[in-house]
Amino acid sequence: MEAGTKIHPGTTALLATFGYAKVKVSKRPIVGILSTGTELLDVGDELTPGKIRNSNGPMVEAQLKRMGMMYQSYGMLEDNLESCQHMVEKALAETDLLITTGGVSVGDYDYLPVIYERLGATVLFNKIAMRPGSVTTVSVLNGKLLFGLSGNPSACFTGFELYVRPAIEKMMGSLAPYLPQIEAELDEAIPDANPFIRFMRGLWTFGADGVTARPAGFNKTNAVSSIARGNCIIVLPPGEHGYERGAKVKLLLLGSEQGVSTWNI
Ligand SMILES: Nc1nc2c(c(=O)[nH]1)N[C@H]1C(S)=C(S)[C@@H](COP(=O)(O)OP(=O)(O)OC[C@H]3O[C@@H](n4cnc5c(N)ncnc54)[C@H](O)[C@@H]3O)O[C@H]1N2
Ligand code: MOO
């Protein structure tokens, strides 16, 4: 088996068959997660005016778990420059890479860009011509990557799958770091046009017409329900027109937790 091959039940069986009880593997990096925002409440807290429960922290943890990764959570922090900087420094010292959510745009209380500057981190990019997740920022300090994901849940989710996931896979020497990609037909029109490439939470199915896909519900950047219902990301290239039903699109496939109700074999 080639170095960089993922060990799954089939490869485990092959190794066992040929007498390999132990093999050399890549070390899994430890990932730090920090959610920022004065408006954030813990999952178990009662909602109060102007507050919102922290869904990004648990979501990113679950995205890492789905990849089989280990993580260290640094919880939530209010938008306070000193305490956020202190926590970023602590987290960087204790982990191999750090994911932060929120506070990365141009608002008065968006402190991550200032923290990167104060720490002397090299910003690799701080704007991407895509929707959602345009504010996704990646910097590097002493060889450690800092992923500044958007606070908006759909943008945070997308930023993880498009940028964090392949980076972690590469760190482990993976030969196939990107989400699997297939082609499908839209079974619902997406009428609005967008000058930027869009990565839409979608739902793919396999039926009489082959593989078809549709948006997984309300698809705004602040939406959480479409992340919950989606099983793929529909890639919509930029343009002056929307997409008709039947249009061919590319899909990036997410985990396969969602089964089907019946088989038609
Ligand atoms: N002048 C400009 N303003 C903004 C731009 C721009 O280009 N120019 N881009 C907008 C875009 S697009 C996005 S996305 C947001 C992202 O800003 P941040 O990443 O700094 O995120 P926050 O402002 O901290 O939060 C955005 C939104 O998400 C909610 N949030 C934050 N953290 C969590 C969490 N852990 N769980 C659930 N929800 C969370 C937060 O309450 C806000 O509603 O910037 C735009 N502005
Ligand atoms: O980064 Mo913002 O999510 O493009 O919506």
mmCIF file of C-alpha atoms and ligand atoms in Angstrom:
data_model
loop_
_atom_site.group_PDB
_atom_site.id
_atom_site.type_symbol
_atom_site.label_atom_id
_atom_site.label_comp_id
_atom_site.label_asym_id
_atom_site.label_seq_id
_atom_site.Cartn_x
_atom_site.Cartn_y
_atom_site.Cartn_z
ATOM 1 C CA MET A 1 0.000 0.000 0.000
ATOM 2 C CA GLU A 2 1.244 3.481 -0.900
ATOM 3 C CA ALA A 3 2.198 5.957 1.816
ATOM 4 C CA GLY A 4 -0.660 8.438 2.122
ATOM 5 C CA THR A 5 -3.349 5.757 1.846
ATOM 6 C CA LYS A 6 -6.120 6.095 4.392
ATOM 7 C CA ILE A 7 -6.607 3.150 6.721
ATOM 8 C CA HIS A 8 -10.243 2.047 6.619
ATOM 9 C CA PRO A 9 -11.882 -1.339 7.260
ATOM 10 C CA GLY A 10 -10.787 -2.682 3.868
ATOM 11 C CA THR A 11 -7.149 -1.641 4.234
ATOM 12 C CA THR A 12 -7.185 -2.993 7.792
ATOM 13 C CA ALA A 13 -8.335 -6.357 6.413
ATOM 14 C CA LEU A 14 -5.606 -6.312 3.768
ATOM 15 C CA LEU A 15 -2.922 -5.488 6.346
ATOM 16 C CA ALA A 16 -4.222 -8.247 8.637
ATOM 17 C CA THR A 17 -4.273 -10.745 5.803
ATOM 18 C CA PHE A 18 -0.569 -10.165 5.150
ATOM 19 C CA GLY A 19 0.401 -10.223 8.814
ATOM 20 C CA TYR A 20 0.838 -6.527 9.543
ATOM 21 C CA ALA A 21 -0.255 -6.071 13.155
ATOM 22 C CA LYS A 22 1.456 -2.664 13.265
ATOM 23 C CA VAL A 23 2.327 -0.157 10.531
ATOM 24 C CA LYS A 24 3.917 3.281 10.509
ATOM 25 C CA VAL A 25 1.329 6.021 10.169
ATOM 26 C CA SER A 26 1.305 9.814 10.057
ATOM 27 C CA LYS A 27 0.704 11.672 13.282
ATOM 28 C CA ARG A 28 -2.732 13.244 13.497
ATOM 29 C CA PRO A 29 -2.346 16.959 14.203
ATOM 30 C CA ILE A 30 -4.144 18.331 17.263
ATOM 31 C CA VAL A 31 -6.510 21.073 16.212
ATOM 32 C CA GLY A 32 -7.500 23.975 18.460
ATOM 33 C CA ILE A 33 -10.979 25.531 18.162
ATOM 34 C CA LEU A 34 -11.931 28.951 19.514
ATOM 35 C CA SER A 35 -15.291 30.687 18.956
ATOM 36 C CA THR A 36 -15.336 34.471 19.328
ATOM 37 C CA GLY A 37 -18.282 36.825 19.826
ATOM 38 C CA THR A 38 -19.752 38.747 22.768
ATOM 39 C CA GLU A 39 -23.203 37.657 21.561
ATOM 40 C CA LEU A 40 -22.474 33.957 22.066
ATOM 41 C CA LEU A 41 -24.245 31.750 24.587
ATOM 42 C CA ASP A 42 -23.453 28.179 25.511
ATOM 43 C CA VAL A 43 -25.609 25.458 23.980
ATOM 44 C CA GLY A 44 -27.496 24.851 27.250
ATOM 45 C CA ASP A 45 -28.154 28.550 27.981
ATOM 46 C CA GLU A 46 -31.566 30.245 27.784
ATOM 47 C CA LEU A 47 -31.820 32.716 24.907
ATOM 48 C CA THR A 48 -31.764 36.385 25.920
ATOM 49 C CA PRO A 49 -32.159 39.506 23.720
ATOM 50 C CA GLY A 50 -29.209 40.132 21.418
ATOM 51 C CA LYS A 51 -27.664 36.736 22.122
ATOM 52 C CA ILE A 52 -27.224 33.640 19.977
ATOM 53 C CA ARG A 53 -26.156 30.107 20.888
ATOM 54 C CA ASN A 54 -22.698 29.042 19.791
ATOM 55 C CA SER A 55 -23.383 26.586 16.996
ATOM 56 C CA ASN A 56 -20.070 27.005 15.156
ATOM 57 C CA GLY A 57 -17.947 25.555 17.960
ATOM 58 C CA PRO A 58 -19.860 22.260 18.213
ATOM 59 C CA MET A 59 -20.217 22.125 14.413
ATOM 60 C CA VAL A 60 -16.475 22.448 13.777
ATOM 61 C CA GLU A 61 -15.803 19.850 16.493
ATOM 62 C CA ALA A 62 -18.197 17.509 14.675
ATOM 63 C CA GLN A 63 -16.556 18.239 11.326
ATOM 64 C CA LEU A 64 -13.194 17.300 12.844
ATOM 65 C CA LYS A 65 -14.663 14.178 14.457
ATOM 66 C CA ARG A 66 -16.074 13.115 11.104
ATOM 67 C CA MET A 67 -12.501 13.271 9.774
ATOM 68 C CA GLY A 68 -11.251 11.217 12.719
ATOM 69 C CA MET A 69 -9.290 14.152 14.100
ATOM 70 C CA MET A 70 -8.391 15.063 17.665
ATOM 71 C CA TYR A 71 -9.109 18.561 18.907
ATOM 72 C CA GLN A 72 -8.771 20.823 21.883
ATOM 73 C CA SER A 73 -11.645 23.236 22.428
ATOM 74 C CA TYR A 74 -10.889 26.691 23.830
ATOM 75 C CA GLY A 75 -14.585 27.512 24.195
ATOM 76 C CA MET A 76 -16.026 30.948 23.518
ATOM 77 C CA LEU A 77 -14.575 34.393 24.126
ATOM 78 C CA GLU A 78 -16.092 37.857 24.163
ATOM 79 C CA ASP A 79 -14.843 40.370 21.591
ATOM 80 C CA ASN A 80 -12.014 41.672 23.754
ATOM 81 C CA LEU A 81 -8.700 42.206 22.001
ATOM 82 C CA GLU A 82 -6.411 41.361 24.936
ATOM 83 C CA SER A 83 -8.183 38.208 26.077
ATOM 84 C CA CYS A 84 -8.660 36.975 22.497
ATOM 85 C CA GLN A 85 -4.964 37.524 21.734
ATOM 86 C CA HIS A 86 -3.946 35.755 24.930
ATOM 87 C CA MET A 87 -6.147 32.769 24.110
ATOM 88 C CA VAL A 88 -4.908 32.575 20.503
ATOM 89 C CA GLU A 89 -1.302 32.529 21.809
ATOM 90 C CA LYS A 90 -2.109 29.855 24.400
ATOM 91 C CA ALA A 91 -3.987 27.726 21.867
ATOM 92 C CA LEU A 92 -1.167 28.017 19.318
ATOM 93 C CA ALA A 93 1.365 26.891 21.921
ATOM 94 C CA GLU A 94 -0.712 23.813 22.777
ATOM 95 C CA THR A 95 -1.933 22.679 19.348
ATOM 96 C CA ASP A 96 -0.672 22.094 15.808
ATOM 97 C CA LEU A 97 -3.139 24.406 14.081
ATOM 98 C CA LEU A 98 -5.883 26.737 15.229
ATOM 99 C CA ILE A 99 -9.391 27.340 13.940
ATOM 100 C CA THR A 100 -11.190 30.474 15.113
ATOM 101 C CA THR A 101 -14.766 31.354 14.206
ATOM 102 C CA GLY A 102 -16.089 34.908 13.878
ATOM 103 C CA GLY A 103 -14.408 38.270 14.356
ATOM 104 C CA VAL A 104 -12.467 38.067 11.124
ATOM 105 C CA SER A 105 -14.209 40.672 8.975
ATOM 106 C CA VAL A 106 -13.915 44.467 9.057
ATOM 107 C CA GLY A 107 -16.255 45.324 11.963
ATOM 108 C CA ASP A 108 -15.099 47.399 14.967
ATOM 109 C CA TYR A 109 -15.033 44.273 17.147
ATOM 110 C CA ASP A 110 -13.504 41.929 14.558
ATOM 111 C CA TYR A 111 -10.151 41.449 16.280
ATOM 112 C CA LEU A 112 -8.608 38.482 14.504
ATOM 113 C CA PRO A 113 -6.884 40.600 11.788
ATOM 114 C CA VAL A 114 -5.314 42.796 14.537
ATOM 115 C CA ILE A 115 -4.215 39.696 16.460
ATOM 116 C CA TYR A 116 -2.506 38.226 13.386
ATOM 117 C CA GLU A 117 -0.653 41.531 12.985
ATOM 118 C CA ARG A 118 0.306 41.788 16.670
ATOM 119 C CA LEU A 119 1.622 38.217 16.698
ATOM 120 C CA GLY A 120 3.561 38.772 13.463
ATOM 121 C CA ALA A 121 1.670 36.066 11.599
ATOM 122 C CA THR A 122 1.932 36.063 7.815
ATOM 123 C CA VAL A 123 -1.528 36.410 6.286
ATOM 124 C CA LEU A 124 -1.682 34.064 3.287
ATOM 125 C CA PHE A 125 -5.059 35.409 2.146
ATOM 126 C CA ASN A 126 -7.865 37.392 3.756
ATOM 127 C CA LYS A 127 -10.628 37.514 1.168
ATOM 128 C CA ILE A 128 -11.843 34.933 -1.278
ATOM 129 C CA ALA A 129 -14.062 35.601 -4.296
ATOM 130 C CA MET A 130 -16.660 33.052 -3.266
ATOM 131 C CA ARG A 131 -20.019 32.850 -1.427
ATOM 132 C CA PRO A 132 -20.418 32.064 1.356
ATOM 133 C CA GLY A 133 -17.163 32.352 3.252
ATOM 134 C CA SER A 134 -15.691 35.369 1.459
ATOM 135 C CA VAL A 135 -14.068 36.530 4.701
ATOM 136 C CA THR A 136 -12.156 33.261 5.286
ATOM 137 C CA THR A 137 -8.626 34.210 6.321
ATOM 138 C CA VAL A 138 -5.607 31.954 6.634
ATOM 139 C CA SER A 139 -2.305 32.955 8.191
ATOM 140 C CA VAL A 140 0.795 31.167 9.373
ATOM 141 C CA LEU A 141 2.955 31.688 12.447
ATOM 142 C CA ASN A 142 6.068 29.622 13.195
ATOM 143 C CA GLY A 143 4.894 26.990 10.744
ATOM 144 C CA LYS A 144 1.437 26.695 12.333
ATOM 145 C CA LEU A 145 -1.674 27.513 10.348
ATOM 146 C CA LEU A 146 -4.366 29.786 11.743
ATOM 147 C CA PHE A 147 -7.742 29.439 10.048
ATOM 148 C CA GLY A 148 -10.002 32.437 10.624
ATOM 149 C CA LEU A 149 -13.407 31.107 9.647
ATOM 150 C CA SER A 150 -16.444 33.343 9.263
ATOM 151 C CA GLY A 151 -18.894 33.672 12.137
ATOM 152 C CA ASN A 152 -21.822 33.051 9.808
ATOM 153 C CA PRO A 153 -22.604 29.346 10.233
ATOM 154 C CA SER A 154 -22.906 28.362 6.562
ATOM 155 C CA ALA A 155 -19.749 30.283 5.731
ATOM 156 C CA CYS A 156 -17.962 28.671 8.666
ATOM 157 C CA PHE A 157 -19.033 25.197 7.549
ATOM 158 C CA THR A 158 -17.994 25.842 3.947
ATOM 159 C CA GLY A 159 -14.664 27.399 4.943
ATOM 160 C CA PHE A 160 -13.871 24.269 6.924
ATOM 161 C CA GLU A 161 -14.723 21.811 4.155
ATOM 162 C CA LEU A 162 -12.983 23.787 1.382
ATOM 163 C CA TYR A 163 -9.838 24.941 3.210
ATOM 164 C CA VAL A 164 -9.302 23.358 6.627
ATOM 165 C CA ARG A 165 -10.108 19.800 5.628
ATOM 166 C CA PRO A 166 -7.632 19.524 2.711
ATOM 167 C CA ALA A 167 -4.915 21.296 4.731
ATOM 168 C CA ILE A 168 -5.230 18.777 7.582
ATOM 169 C CA GLU A 169 -5.331 15.870 5.138
ATOM 170 C CA LYS A 170 -2.167 17.184 3.452
ATOM 171 C CA MET A 171 -0.447 17.541 6.833
ATOM 172 C CA MET A 172 -1.063 13.823 7.306
ATOM 173 C CA GLY A 173 0.367 13.042 3.865
ATOM 174 C CA SER A 174 -2.967 12.176 2.289
ATOM 175 C CA LEU A 175 -2.924 11.480 -1.446
ATOM 176 C CA ALA A 176 -6.597 12.455 -1.725
ATOM 177 C CA PRO A 177 -7.140 15.521 0.464
ATOM 178 C CA TYR A 178 -10.240 16.956 -1.201
ATOM 179 C CA LEU A 179 -13.921 16.068 -0.789
ATOM 180 C CA PRO A 180 -15.055 13.625 -3.486
ATOM 181 C CA GLN A 181 -16.587 15.288 -6.545
ATOM 182 C CA ILE A 182 -19.312 14.043 -8.899
ATOM 183 C CA GLU A 183 -21.643 15.531 -11.502
ATOM 184 C CA ALA A 184 -25.412 15.783 -11.157
ATOM 185 C CA GLU A 185 -28.480 17.428 -12.671
ATOM 186 C CA LEU A 186 -30.360 20.083 -10.742
ATOM 187 C CA ASP A 187 -33.915 18.931 -10.066
ATOM 188 C CA GLU A 188 -34.917 22.432 -9.024
ATOM 189 C CA ALA A 189 -34.105 25.752 -10.700
ATOM 190 C CA ILE A 190 -31.823 28.194 -8.876
ATOM 191 C CA PRO A 191 -33.004 31.434 -10.469
ATOM 192 C CA ASP A 192 -30.778 34.065 -8.850
ATOM 193 C CA ALA A 193 -27.469 34.932 -10.503
ATOM 194 C CA ASN A 194 -24.282 35.733 -8.608
ATOM 195 C CA PRO A 195 -21.011 37.268 -9.816
ATOM 196 C CA PHE A 196 -19.127 34.980 -7.404
ATOM 197 C CA ILE A 197 -18.734 31.218 -7.344
ATOM 198 C CA ARG A 198 -21.248 29.769 -4.880
ATOM 199 C CA PHE A 199 -20.965 26.691 -2.703
ATOM 200 C CA MET A 200 -24.534 25.834 -1.793
ATOM 201 C CA ARG A 201 -25.606 23.302 0.815
ATOM 202 C CA GLY A 202 -27.454 20.699 -1.217
ATOM 203 C CA LEU A 203 -29.166 17.368 -1.133
ATOM 204 C CA TRP A 204 -28.261 14.730 -3.700
ATOM 205 C CA THR A 205 -30.291 11.632 -4.478
ATOM 206 C CA PHE A 206 -30.014 8.753 -6.922
ATOM 207 C CA GLY A 207 -33.221 7.912 -8.766
ATOM 208 C CA ALA A 208 -34.606 7.074 -12.211
ATOM 209 C CA ASP A 209 -32.930 10.204 -13.644
ATOM 210 C CA GLY A 210 -29.542 9.305 -12.194
ATOM 211 C CA VAL A 211 -27.931 11.591 -9.650
ATOM 212 C CA THR A 212 -29.909 14.774 -9.048
ATOM 213 C CA ALA A 213 -29.396 17.565 -6.554
ATOM 214 C CA ARG A 214 -31.309 20.498 -5.110
ATOM 215 C CA PRO A 215 -30.580 23.183 -2.504
ATOM 216 C CA ALA A 216 -31.061 21.871 1.020
ATOM 217 C CA GLY A 217 -33.398 24.705 2.042
ATOM 218 C CA PHE A 218 -32.824 28.317 3.033
ATOM 219 C CA ASN A 219 -29.330 28.915 1.743
ATOM 220 C CA LYS A 220 -28.258 32.222 3.218
ATOM 221 C CA THR A 221 -24.874 32.522 4.900
ATOM 222 C CA ASN A 222 -26.462 32.821 8.372
ATOM 223 C CA ALA A 223 -28.622 29.696 7.879
ATOM 224 C CA VAL A 224 -28.073 26.597 9.989
ATOM 225 C CA SER A 225 -31.007 24.437 8.823
ATOM 226 C CA SER A 226 -29.586 23.889 5.332
ATOM 227 C CA ILE A 227 -26.315 22.649 6.829
ATOM 228 C CA ALA A 228 -28.326 20.162 8.863
ATOM 229 C CA ARG A 229 -30.290 18.887 5.858
ATOM 230 C CA GLY A 230 -27.533 18.906 3.260
ATOM 231 C CA ASN A 231 -25.451 15.932 2.199
ATOM 232 C CA CYS A 232 -23.361 17.735 -0.421
ATOM 233 C CA ILE A 233 -22.118 21.114 -1.574
ATOM 234 C CA ILE A 234 -23.459 22.231 -4.968
ATOM 235 C CA VAL A 235 -20.833 24.211 -6.901
ATOM 236 C CA LEU A 236 -22.364 27.046 -8.931
ATOM 237 C CA PRO A 237 -19.895 28.916 -11.144
ATOM 238 C CA PRO A 238 -20.315 32.701 -11.300
ATOM 239 C CA GLY A 239 -22.414 34.264 -14.014
ATOM 240 C CA GLU A 240 -25.092 36.675 -15.094
ATOM 241 C CA HIS A 241 -27.867 34.082 -15.092
ATOM 242 C CA GLY A 242 -29.259 31.579 -12.638
ATOM 243 C CA TYR A 243 -29.502 27.844 -13.246
ATOM 244 C CA GLU A 244 -32.431 25.978 -14.790
ATOM 245 C CA ARG A 245 -33.826 22.662 -13.672
ATOM 246 C CA GLY A 246 -31.807 19.986 -15.501
ATOM 247 C CA ALA A 247 -28.594 22.043 -15.543
ATOM 248 C CA LYS A 248 -25.461 19.991 -14.989
ATOM 249 C CA VAL A 249 -23.604 20.919 -11.818
ATOM 250 C CA LYS A 250 -20.676 19.610 -9.817
ATOM 251 C CA LEU A 251 -21.205 18.298 -6.309
ATOM 252 C CA LEU A 252 -18.738 17.923 -3.470
ATOM 253 C CA LEU A 253 -19.884 14.979 -1.378
ATOM 254 C CA LEU A 254 -20.010 15.230 2.400
ATOM 255 C CA GLY A 255 -20.018 12.335 4.880
ATOM 256 C CA SER A 256 -22.365 9.455 4.190
ATOM 257 C CA GLU A 257 -24.285 9.439 7.493
ATOM 258 C CA GLN A 258 -27.567 9.855 5.646
ATOM 259 C CA GLY A 259 -28.752 6.516 4.298
ATOM 260 C CA VAL A 260 -31.665 5.859 1.951
ATOM 261 C CA SER A 261 -35.098 4.552 2.966
ATOM 262 C CA THR A 262 -35.056 1.648 0.471
ATOM 263 C CA TRP A 263 -32.651 0.098 -1.977
ATOM 264 C CA ASN A 264 -33.587 -0.273 -5.616
ATOM 265 C CA ILE A 265 -30.998 -2.799 -6.687
HETATM 266 N N1 LIG B 1 -17.858 46.173 5.442
HETATM 267 C C1 LIG B 1 -17.989 44.834 5.280
HETATM 268 N N2 LIG B 1 -18.671 44.140 6.210
HETATM 269 C C2 LIG B 1 -18.806 42.803 6.061
HETATM 270 C C3 LIG B 1 -18.248 42.149 4.959
HETATM 271 C C4 LIG B 1 -17.510 42.914 3.998
HETATM 272 O O1 LIG B 1 -16.958 42.396 3.023
HETATM 273 N N3 LIG B 1 -17.399 44.260 4.205
HETATM 274 N N4 LIG B 1 -18.423 40.810 4.812
HETATM 275 C C5 LIG B 1 -19.611 40.249 5.462
HETATM 276 C C6 LIG B 1 -19.595 38.803 5.420
HETATM 277 S S1 LIG B 1 -19.788 38.096 3.882
HETATM 278 C C7 LIG B 1 -19.539 38.045 6.518
HETATM 279 S S2 LIG B 1 -19.654 36.361 6.381
HETATM 280 C C8 LIG B 1 -19.403 38.618 7.860
HETATM 281 C C9 LIG B 1 -18.441 37.772 8.667
HETATM 282 O O2 LIG B 1 -17.970 38.438 9.766
HETATM 283 P P1 LIG B 1 -17.160 37.663 10.887
HETATM 284 O O3 LIG B 1 -16.536 36.437 10.347
HETATM 285 O O4 LIG B 1 -16.288 38.664 11.525
HETATM 286 O O5 LIG B 1 -18.266 37.114 11.851
HETATM 287 P P2 LIG B 1 -19.040 37.843 13.037
HETATM 288 O O6 LIG B 1 -19.328 39.245 12.659
HETATM 289 O O7 LIG B 1 -18.308 37.598 14.275
HETATM 290 O O8 LIG B 1 -20.380 37.011 13.001
HETATM 291 C C10 LIG B 1 -21.226 36.982 11.862
HETATM 292 C C11 LIG B 1 -22.596 36.408 12.245
HETATM 293 O O9 LIG B 1 -22.447 35.072 12.695
HETATM 294 C C12 LIG B 1 -22.927 34.919 14.037
HETATM 295 N N5 LIG B 1 -22.019 34.032 14.775
HETATM 296 C C13 LIG B 1 -20.765 34.331 15.119
HETATM 297 N N6 LIG B 1 -20.197 33.323 15.782
HETATM 298 C C14 LIG B 1 -21.131 32.355 15.863
HETATM 299 C C15 LIG B 1 -21.153 31.059 16.457
HETATM 300 N N7 LIG B 1 -20.066 30.575 17.109
HETATM 301 N N8 LIG B 1 -22.270 30.317 16.370
HETATM 302 C C16 LIG B 1 -23.358 30.824 15.727
HETATM 303 N N9 LIG B 1 -23.399 32.041 15.127
HETATM 304 C C17 LIG B 1 -22.309 32.799 15.210
HETATM 305 C C18 LIG B 1 -22.881 36.314 14.606
HETATM 306 O O10 LIG B 1 -23.773 36.460 15.669
HETATM 307 C C19 LIG B 1 -23.234 37.162 13.400
HETATM 308 O O11 LIG B 1 -24.639 37.185 13.199
HETATM 309 O O12 LIG B 1 -18.943 39.953 7.764
HETATM 310 C C20 LIG B 1 -19.777 40.710 6.905
HETATM 311 N N10 LIG B 1 -19.501 42.101 7.016
HETATM 312 O O1 MOO B 2 -18.248 35.244 3.993
HETATM 313 MO MO1 MOO B 2 -19.825 35.851 3.950
HETATM 314 O O2 MOO B 2 -20.342 34.301 4.459
HETATM 315 O O3 MOO B 2 -19.621 35.532 2.092
HETATM 316 O O4 MOO B 2 -21.498 35.450 3.622
#
